[in-house]
Every structure is written in structure tokens, then in C-alpha cells.
Amino acid sequence: AEEGEGYVHWVAAHPEERGRGLGRFVTGMALRTLRDLGCERASLTTDDDRLPAIATYLREGFDPAPWHESHEERWETVRKALREPVPIP
């Protein structure tokens, strides 16, 4: 992470608790904590098969930041799987 940037790492829920919005709650709390610590930006990484997590991160305002030539095709696959528009810079 760069100066003034926080990093969100390992947001997870117990399998029996998935689908209840806990990931969004925890992500939101992590972002508020980073803001309270003075971070102006936040970043994260995830695998492209973690579709529920990606949907949560997109709803929380994260944007894809492709940095490898394979990412455009991978984001297109994610976009189709989520059936949502995913902006790719």
C-alpha cells in the first residue's frame, strides 16, 4: 500500500453464516477504521472465482485495477458471471 492507503485483507464468514451480509458489514467496518486511522484510499486483492466477495467489494466502491494482460479477459468472465456491469479502467 502507498502512503495514505489502507489494505483490506481476508474478509470471510463461517460457511454456515454466508449470505447474511456479514462480508459487507465487516468490509464497511474495515473501511471506516482505515478512514479513522487517516487513510484516504483503500485497496485489496482477491481471486476472480470469489464472486460474492467481488460483488461486495464493487458495491462498497472498489474499482478493478487490472495490471496484467490476462486481467481484461478475466474481468469479462467476472462481469458475465455477476450479470452486472463491472467498470474496467
Coordinates of C-alpha atoms in Angstrom, one line a residue:
A1 CA 0.0 0.0 0.0
E2 CA 1.1 3.5 -0.7
E3 CA 1.2 6.4 1.8
G4 CA -2.3 7.2 3.0
E5 CA -3.6 3.9 1.7
G6 CA -5.0 1.1 3.8
Y7 CA -5.2 -2.6 2.7
V8 CA -8.3 -4.8 3.3
H9 CA -7.2 -8.4 3.8
W10 CA -9.1 -11.6 4.4
V11 CA -12.7 -10.7 4.8
A12 CA -14.5 -14.0 5.5
A13 CA -17.6 -15.6 7.1
H14 CA -18.1 -19.0 8.5
P15 CA -19.8 -21.1 5.8
E16 CA -23.0 -21.5 7.9
E17 CA -23.3 -17.7 8.1
R18 CA -22.7 -16.8 4.4
G19 CA -25.3 -14.9 2.5
R20 CA -26.4 -12.8 5.5
G21 CA -24.5 -9.6 4.6
L22 CA -21.7 -10.2 7.1
G23 CA -19.0 -9.6 4.4
R24 CA -20.4 -6.3 3.6
F25 CA -20.7 -5.3 7.2
V26 CA -17.1 -6.3 8.0
T27 CA -15.8 -4.7 4.9
G28 CA -17.6 -1.5 5.8
M29 CA -16.2 -1.5 9.3
A30 CA -12.7 -2.1 8.0
L31 CA -13.1 0.9 5.7
R32 CA -14.4 3.1 8.5
T33 CA -11.5 2.0 10.7
L34 CA -9.0 2.8 7.9
R35 CA -10.6 6.2 7.4
D36 CA -10.4 6.9 11.2
L37 CA -6.7 6.0 11.1
G38 CA -6.2 8.7 8.4
C39 CA -6.2 6.6 5.3
E40 CA -7.5 8.4 2.2
R41 CA -7.7 5.3 0.0
A42 CA -8.0 1.5 0.4
S43 CA -7.0 -1.4 -1.8
L44 CA -7.4 -5.1 -1.8
T45 CA -6.7 -8.2 -3.8
T46 CA -8.9 -11.2 -4.3
D47 CA -9.2 -14.2 -6.6
D48 CA -11.6 -13.9 -9.6
D49 CA -13.5 -17.0 -8.5
R50 CA -14.7 -15.3 -5.3
L51 CA -17.8 -13.8 -6.9
P52 CA -19.7 -13.0 -3.8
A53 CA -16.7 -11.2 -2.4
I54 CA -16.2 -9.3 -5.7
A55 CA -19.8 -8.2 -5.7
T56 CA -19.5 -6.9 -2.2
Y57 CA -16.3 -5.0 -3.0
L58 CA -17.9 -3.4 -6.1
R59 CA -20.9 -2.3 -4.0
E60 CA -18.5 -0.8 -1.5
G61 CA -17.0 1.3 -4.2
F62 CA -13.8 -0.6 -5.2
D63 CA -12.9 -0.5 -8.8
P64 CA -10.8 -3.1 -10.7
A65 CA -7.2 -2.1 -11.3
P66 CA -6.0 -4.6 -13.9
W67 CA -2.3 -4.7 -14.2
H68 CA -1.7 -7.9 -16.2
E69 CA -2.5 -8.7 -19.8
S70 CA -4.8 -11.5 -18.7
H71 CA -7.0 -9.3 -16.5
E72 CA -9.2 -7.9 -19.2
E73 CA -10.4 -11.3 -20.2
R74 CA -10.8 -12.5 -16.6
W75 CA -12.8 -9.4 -15.7
E76 CA -15.1 -10.1 -18.7
T77 CA -15.7 -13.5 -17.2
V78 CA -16.5 -12.0 -13.8
R79 CA -18.8 -9.4 -15.4
K80 CA -20.8 -12.2 -17.1
A81 CA -20.9 -14.4 -14.0
L82 CA -22.2 -11.5 -11.9
R83 CA -24.6 -10.3 -14.6
E84 CA -23.6 -6.8 -13.6
P85 CA -21.6 -4.1 -15.3
V86 CA -18.1 -4.0 -14.0
P87 CA -16.1 -0.9 -14.9
I88 CA -12.6 -1.7 -16.2
P89 CA -10.3 1.3 -16.4

